[in-house]
Amino acid sequence: MALTQAQLEQRLARDPLPPVVLLASAEPLLLLEASDAVRQRAREQQYAERTVFETDAGFDWSELTGSLASLSLFSSRRLIEVRLPTGKPGKQGGEMLAAFAQDPAPDTVLLVQAAQWSRAHEVAWVKAIDRAGWFVPMWPLKPNDMPGWIGRRLAARGLRADHPATALLAERVEGNLLAAAQEIDKLALLCPGATLDAATMQAMVADSARYDVFGLVDAALAGDATHALRILAGLRGEGTQVPALLPWLSSQLMILVKLAATQARGGNLAQAMQKAGLWQSKEAAFKRALGRGRLPDFERLLAACARVERISKGRGQGDAWLEMERLVAGIAAPRVLRD
């Protein structure tokens, strides 16, 4: 049976890790924090060796099969992570994951992270993992759920806020959990232990001229390459690292890919936007972006995002900041990049 986030936290607190864990969410922050919690539990249980597989379009699943079949060189226990950007491993990958779930390797935990998810993803390999381990689907928050989520996160950091204050912050971030988390961390730093009302919240989270990744993506989606590249330069000047920019940027590209696919097959775009969890205030920007490119353009940009991540982490050759500039310019003008 699928676990909720609260049930996952309870299991991590009291139970040893099962042989396989599947975390699935289109919301980057939920997926990131759940993955970090599993990794922390693995460290507590002496899973000292960690291997990560990024399953892009050209991924060779035999690499993962070989890794699972081999003995650990450095530790008696190991954590192997498989990241699925689309949430779909394909026929070969699905069969391999199901086979592992049915006959797991000793002293090994397989952590599968799916960055896109819907009910349609829950096929045979998912059911096999659910039977053998933990399956945790985490759905994007609905607008009405945001104030409650913000209130709980504030409380976890020693802060209290009344409903008008949490509603104000929810409106400010427009459903963006990463932005909300950053604001809450700032509040915890500046006002430790405080009780916040709407007036205080308004003063503390007022818009500023500081560069941020959300403004970067908004400018790129709007087709304003000059402004987007200026924001990117500002972020670099402030000491921001490329890996910190990629989760939000890639999540928005994933939404663009899904919307472009819906548009290409003549589907209901408005319904697809609602399903993707887009706030109404963001729909116009995505429609404009869709008007500047086609599905293959956005798929190439998403693949480029994965390439930039590899370069930024030292697993590929190139200049990460230069590739980021090309990526941002490509989002602003995908047809120019194609031509």
Coordinates of C-alpha atoms in Angstrom, one line a residue:
M1 CA 0.0 0.0 0.0
A2 CA 1.3 3.4 -0.9
L3 CA 2.6 5.5 2.0
T4 CA 1.9 9.2 2.7
Q5 CA 4.7 11.6 3.5
A6 CA 3.7 11.4 7.2
Q7 CA 3.8 7.6 7.1
L8 CA 7.2 7.7 5.5
E9 CA 8.5 9.9 8.3
Q10 CA 7.1 7.4 10.9
R11 CA 8.7 4.4 9.1
L12 CA 12.1 6.2 8.8
A13 CA 12.0 6.9 12.6
R14 CA 11.3 3.4 13.7
D15 CA 12.0 0.8 11.0
P16 CA 15.0 -0.4 9.1
L17 CA 15.0 0.4 5.4
P18 CA 13.4 -2.1 3.1
P19 CA 15.4 -3.4 0.0
V20 CA 13.7 -0.9 -2.3
V21 CA 12.1 2.5 -1.9
L22 CA 10.2 4.5 -4.6
L23 CA 9.7 8.2 -4.1
A24 CA 7.6 9.9 -6.8
S25 CA 6.7 13.5 -7.1
A26 CA 6.6 16.3 -9.7
E27 CA 7.2 18.7 -6.9
P28 CA 11.1 19.1 -6.7
L29 CA 11.2 20.1 -3.0
L30 CA 9.0 17.2 -1.8
L31 CA 11.1 14.8 -3.8
L32 CA 14.4 16.3 -2.6
E33 CA 13.6 16.4 1.1
A34 CA 12.1 12.8 1.1
S35 CA 15.3 11.6 -0.7
D36 CA 17.5 13.3 1.8
A37 CA 15.6 11.7 4.7
V38 CA 16.0 8.2 3.2
R39 CA 19.8 8.9 2.7
Q40 CA 20.1 10.0 6.3
R41 CA 18.4 6.8 7.5
A42 CA 20.7 4.8 5.3
R43 CA 23.8 6.5 6.9
E44 CA 22.4 5.7 10.3
Q45 CA 22.1 2.0 9.3
Q46 CA 25.7 2.0 8.0
Y47 CA 25.0 2.0 4.3
A48 CA 28.3 3.7 3.7
E49 CA 28.6 3.2 -0.1
R50 CA 26.4 5.2 -2.5
T51 CA 26.1 5.0 -6.2
V52 CA 23.8 7.2 -8.4
F53 CA 22.4 6.4 -11.9
E54 CA 20.9 9.2 -14.0
T55 CA 18.6 7.4 -16.5
D56 CA 18.5 9.8 -19.5
A57 CA 17.3 8.7 -22.9
G58 CA 20.5 6.9 -23.7
F59 CA 20.9 5.1 -20.4
D60 CA 22.2 1.5 -20.6
W61 CA 20.2 -0.5 -18.0
S62 CA 22.9 -3.2 -18.0
E63 CA 25.1 -0.8 -16.0
L64 CA 22.6 -0.9 -13.2
T65 CA 22.1 -4.7 -13.5
G66 CA 25.9 -5.1 -13.3
S67 CA 26.2 -2.8 -10.3
L68 CA 23.4 -4.7 -8.4
A69 CA 25.0 -8.1 -9.2
S70 CA 28.5 -7.0 -8.1
L71 CA 29.9 -7.1 -4.6
S72 CA 30.6 -3.9 -2.8
L73 CA 34.3 -2.8 -2.9
F74 CA 34.2 -0.5 0.1
S75 CA 31.4 -1.4 2.4
S76 CA 29.2 -4.3 3.5
R77 CA 26.1 -2.2 2.9
R78 CA 25.3 0.1 -0.1
L79 CA 22.7 2.5 -1.3
I80 CA 22.0 2.6 -5.0
E81 CA 20.0 5.5 -6.4
V82 CA 18.1 5.5 -9.7
R83 CA 16.7 8.8 -10.9
L84 CA 13.9 8.7 -13.4
P85 CA 13.3 12.2 -14.9
T86 CA 10.1 11.2 -16.6
G87 CA 9.0 8.6 -14.0
K88 CA 9.1 6.0 -16.8
P89 CA 12.0 3.5 -17.0
G90 CA 10.8 1.9 -20.2
K91 CA 10.2 -1.8 -20.8
Q92 CA 13.8 -2.9 -20.0
G93 CA 14.1 -0.7 -17.0
G94 CA 10.7 -1.6 -15.6
E95 CA 11.5 -5.3 -15.9
M96 CA 14.8 -4.8 -14.2
L97 CA 13.3 -2.9 -11.3
A98 CA 10.5 -5.4 -10.9
A99 CA 13.1 -8.3 -10.9
F100 CA 15.1 -6.6 -8.2
A101 CA 12.1 -6.0 -6.1
Q102 CA 11.2 -9.7 -6.3
D103 CA 14.7 -10.9 -5.6
P104 CA 16.7 -8.1 -4.0
A105 CA 20.5 -8.1 -3.6
P106 CA 21.8 -8.6 0.0
D107 CA 22.9 -5.6 2.0
T108 CA 21.6 -3.3 -0.7
V109 CA 18.9 -0.6 -0.7
L110 CA 17.6 0.6 -4.1
L111 CA 16.2 4.1 -4.0
V112 CA 14.2 5.0 -7.1
Q113 CA 13.3 8.7 -7.5
A114 CA 10.7 9.6 -10.1
A115 CA 10.5 13.3 -11.0
Q116 CA 7.2 13.1 -12.8
W117 CA 4.2 11.2 -11.6
S118 CA 0.5 10.5 -12.2
R119 CA -1.8 7.5 -11.7
A120 CA -0.9 6.3 -15.1
H121 CA 2.6 5.6 -13.9
E122 CA 1.5 3.0 -11.4
V123 CA 2.1 -0.1 -13.5
A124 CA 3.7 -3.6 -12.9
W125 CA 7.1 -2.5 -11.7
V126 CA 5.6 0.0 -9.3
K127 CA 3.3 -2.7 -7.9
A128 CA 6.3 -5.0 -7.4
I129 CA 8.2 -2.3 -5.5
D130 CA 5.1 -1.6 -3.4
R131 CA 4.9 -5.3 -2.4
A132 CA 8.6 -5.5 -1.6
G133 CA 9.3 -2.1 0.0
W134 CA 8.0 1.4 0.3
F135 CA 6.2 3.4 -2.4
V136 CA 5.6 7.0 -1.6
P137 CA 3.7 9.2 -4.2
M138 CA 3.8 12.8 -3.2
W139 CA 1.3 15.0 -5.0
P140 CA 1.7 18.7 -5.6
L141 CA -0.1 20.9 -3.1
K142 CA -3.4 22.5 -4.1
P143 CA -3.8 26.2 -3.5
N144 CA -6.1 25.6 -0.5
D145 CA -3.4 23.4 1.1
M146 CA -0.6 25.9 0.9
P147 CA -1.3 27.9 4.1
G148 CA -1.5 24.7 6.2
W149 CA 1.8 23.5 4.7
I150 CA 3.4 26.8 5.4
G151 CA 2.1 26.9 9.0
R152 CA 3.5 23.4 9.7
R153 CA 6.9 24.3 8.2
L154 CA 7.0 27.5 10.2
A155 CA 6.2 25.5 13.4
A156 CA 9.0 23.0 12.6
R157 CA 11.4 25.9 12.6
G158 CA 10.2 27.3 15.9
L159 CA 7.9 30.0 14.4
R160 CA 4.2 30.7 14.8
A161 CA 1.9 32.6 12.4
D162 CA -1.8 33.3 12.3
H163 CA -3.9 32.3 9.3
P164 CA -3.8 35.8 7.6
A165 CA 0.0 35.6 7.8
T166 CA 0.3 32.1 6.3
A167 CA -2.3 33.0 3.6
L168 CA -0.3 36.1 2.7
L169 CA 2.9 34.1 2.2
A170 CA 1.0 31.5 0.2
E171 CA -0.2 34.2 -2.1
R172 CA 3.3 35.7 -2.4
V173 CA 4.9 32.5 -3.5
E174 CA 2.0 31.4 -5.7
G175 CA 2.3 27.6 -5.0
N176 CA 6.1 27.6 -5.4
L177 CA 7.3 25.4 -2.5
L178 CA 10.9 26.1 -3.1
A179 CA 10.2 29.9 -2.8
A180 CA 8.1 29.3 0.3
A181 CA 10.9 27.2 1.9
Q182 CA 13.5 29.9 1.3
E183 CA 11.2 32.6 2.8
I184 CA 10.6 30.4 5.9
D185 CA 14.3 29.7 6.3
K186 CA 14.9 33.5 6.1
L187 CA 12.2 34.2 8.7
A188 CA 13.7 31.5 11.0
L189 CA 17.1 33.2 10.7
L190 CA 15.9 36.8 11.2
C191 CA 13.0 36.3 13.7
P192 CA 13.9 33.2 15.8
G193 CA 11.0 32.0 17.9
A194 CA 8.7 34.9 16.7
T195 CA 4.9 34.9 16.4
L196 CA 4.1 36.5 13.0
D197 CA 1.0 38.4 12.1
A198 CA 0.1 39.6 8.6
A199 CA 1.7 43.0 8.9
T200 CA 5.0 41.5 10.1
M201 CA 4.9 38.9 7.3
Q202 CA 4.2 41.5 4.7
A203 CA 7.2 43.5 5.9
M204 CA 9.5 40.5 6.0
V205 CA 8.7 38.9 2.6
A206 CA 8.2 42.1 0.6
D207 CA 9.6 41.8 -3.0
S208 CA 13.2 42.9 -3.3
A209 CA 15.6 43.6 -6.1
R210 CA 17.7 40.6 -5.2
Y211 CA 18.2 38.2 -8.0
D212 CA 16.6 34.7 -7.6
V213 CA 16.0 31.6 -9.7
F214 CA 12.3 32.2 -9.8
G215 CA 12.7 35.6 -11.6
L216 CA 15.2 33.9 -13.9
V217 CA 12.8 31.3 -15.0
D218 CA 9.9 33.8 -15.3
A219 CA 12.0 36.0 -17.5
A220 CA 13.0 33.1 -19.7
L221 CA 9.5 31.9 -20.0
A222 CA 8.4 35.4 -21.0
G223 CA 10.9 35.3 -23.9
D224 CA 13.0 38.1 -22.4
A225 CA 16.5 36.6 -22.9
T226 CA 18.3 39.8 -22.1
H227 CA 16.7 40.2 -18.7
A228 CA 17.0 36.4 -18.0
L229 CA 20.7 36.5 -18.8
R230 CA 21.2 39.6 -16.6
I231 CA 19.6 37.8 -13.7
L232 CA 21.8 34.8 -14.3
A233 CA 24.9 37.0 -14.2
G234 CA 23.6 38.6 -11.0
L235 CA 23.1 35.1 -9.4
R236 CA 26.7 34.2 -10.4
G237 CA 28.0 37.4 -9.0
E238 CA 26.2 36.7 -5.7
G239 CA 28.1 33.3 -5.4
T240 CA 25.1 31.1 -6.4
Q241 CA 26.2 27.7 -7.7
V242 CA 24.8 26.1 -10.8
P243 CA 23.4 23.0 -9.1
A244 CA 21.3 25.2 -6.9
L245 CA 19.5 26.7 -9.9
L246 CA 18.7 23.5 -11.7
P247 CA 15.9 21.9 -9.7
W248 CA 13.4 24.7 -10.2
L249 CA 14.5 25.3 -13.8
S250 CA 14.2 21.6 -14.7
S251 CA 10.8 21.2 -13.0
Q252 CA 9.5 24.1 -15.1
L253 CA 10.9 22.5 -18.3
M254 CA 9.2 19.2 -17.4
I255 CA 5.9 21.1 -17.2
L256 CA 6.6 22.6 -20.6
V257 CA 7.3 19.2 -22.1
K258 CA 4.1 17.8 -20.7
L259 CA 2.1 20.8 -21.9
A260 CA 3.7 20.7 -25.4
A261 CA 2.9 17.0 -25.6
T262 CA -0.7 17.7 -24.8
Q263 CA -0.8 20.5 -27.4
A264 CA 0.9 18.4 -30.0
R265 CA -1.8 15.7 -29.8
G266 CA -4.6 18.2 -29.7
G267 CA -5.5 17.7 -26.0
N268 CA -7.1 20.0 -23.5
L269 CA -4.3 22.5 -22.6
A270 CA -6.3 24.2 -19.9
Q271 CA -6.9 20.8 -18.2
A272 CA -3.3 19.9 -18.6
M273 CA -2.2 23.1 -16.9
Q274 CA -4.6 22.5 -14.0
K275 CA -3.3 18.9 -13.7
A276 CA 0.3 20.2 -13.6
G277 CA -0.6 22.4 -10.7
L278 CA 0.0 25.7 -12.4
W279 CA -1.3 28.8 -10.7
Q280 CA -3.6 30.9 -12.9
S281 CA -1.2 33.8 -12.7
K282 CA 1.5 31.6 -14.4
E283 CA -0.6 30.1 -17.2
A284 CA -0.2 33.1 -19.6
A285 CA 3.6 32.8 -19.4
F286 CA 3.5 29.1 -20.2
K287 CA 1.2 29.7 -23.1
R288 CA 3.6 32.3 -24.5
A289 CA 6.5 29.9 -24.1
L290 CA 4.5 27.1 -25.9
G291 CA 3.9 29.6 -28.8
R292 CA 7.7 30.0 -29.3
G293 CA 8.6 26.3 -29.6
R294 CA 7.5 22.7 -30.2
L295 CA 7.7 19.5 -28.2
P296 CA 11.1 18.5 -29.6
D297 CA 12.5 21.9 -28.6
F298 CA 11.5 21.5 -25.0
E299 CA 12.7 17.9 -24.9
R300 CA 16.1 19.1 -26.1
L301 CA 16.2 21.8 -23.5
L302 CA 15.3 19.3 -20.7
A303 CA 18.1 17.0 -21.9
A304 CA 20.4 20.0 -21.9
C305 CA 19.4 20.7 -18.3
A306 CA 20.6 17.2 -17.4
R307 CA 23.9 17.8 -19.3
V308 CA 24.5 21.1 -17.4
E309 CA 23.9 19.2 -14.1
R310 CA 26.5 16.6 -15.0
I311 CA 29.0 19.3 -16.0
S312 CA 28.4 21.3 -12.8
K313 CA 29.1 18.2 -10.7
G314 CA 32.3 17.3 -12.5
R315 CA 30.8 14.3 -14.4
G316 CA 31.0 16.0 -17.8
Q317 CA 33.3 18.3 -19.7
G318 CA 32.5 21.9 -20.4
D319 CA 31.9 25.3 -18.7
A320 CA 28.7 24.9 -16.6
W321 CA 28.0 28.7 -16.6
L322 CA 28.4 28.9 -20.3
E323 CA 26.0 26.0 -20.8
M324 CA 23.6 27.6 -18.3
E325 CA 23.6 30.8 -20.5
R326 CA 22.8 28.7 -23.6
L327 CA 20.0 26.9 -21.7
V328 CA 18.4 30.0 -20.4
A329 CA 18.6 31.7 -23.9
G330 CA 17.1 28.5 -25.4
I331 CA 14.1 28.7 -23.1
A332 CA 13.6 32.3 -24.1
A333 CA 14.0 31.6 -27.8
P334 CA 13.8 27.8 -28.5
R335 CA 13.3 28.3 -32.3
V336 CA 16.5 30.3 -32.5
L337 CA 18.3 27.5 -30.6
R338 CA 16.9 25.0 -33.1
D339 CA 17.8 27.0 -36.2

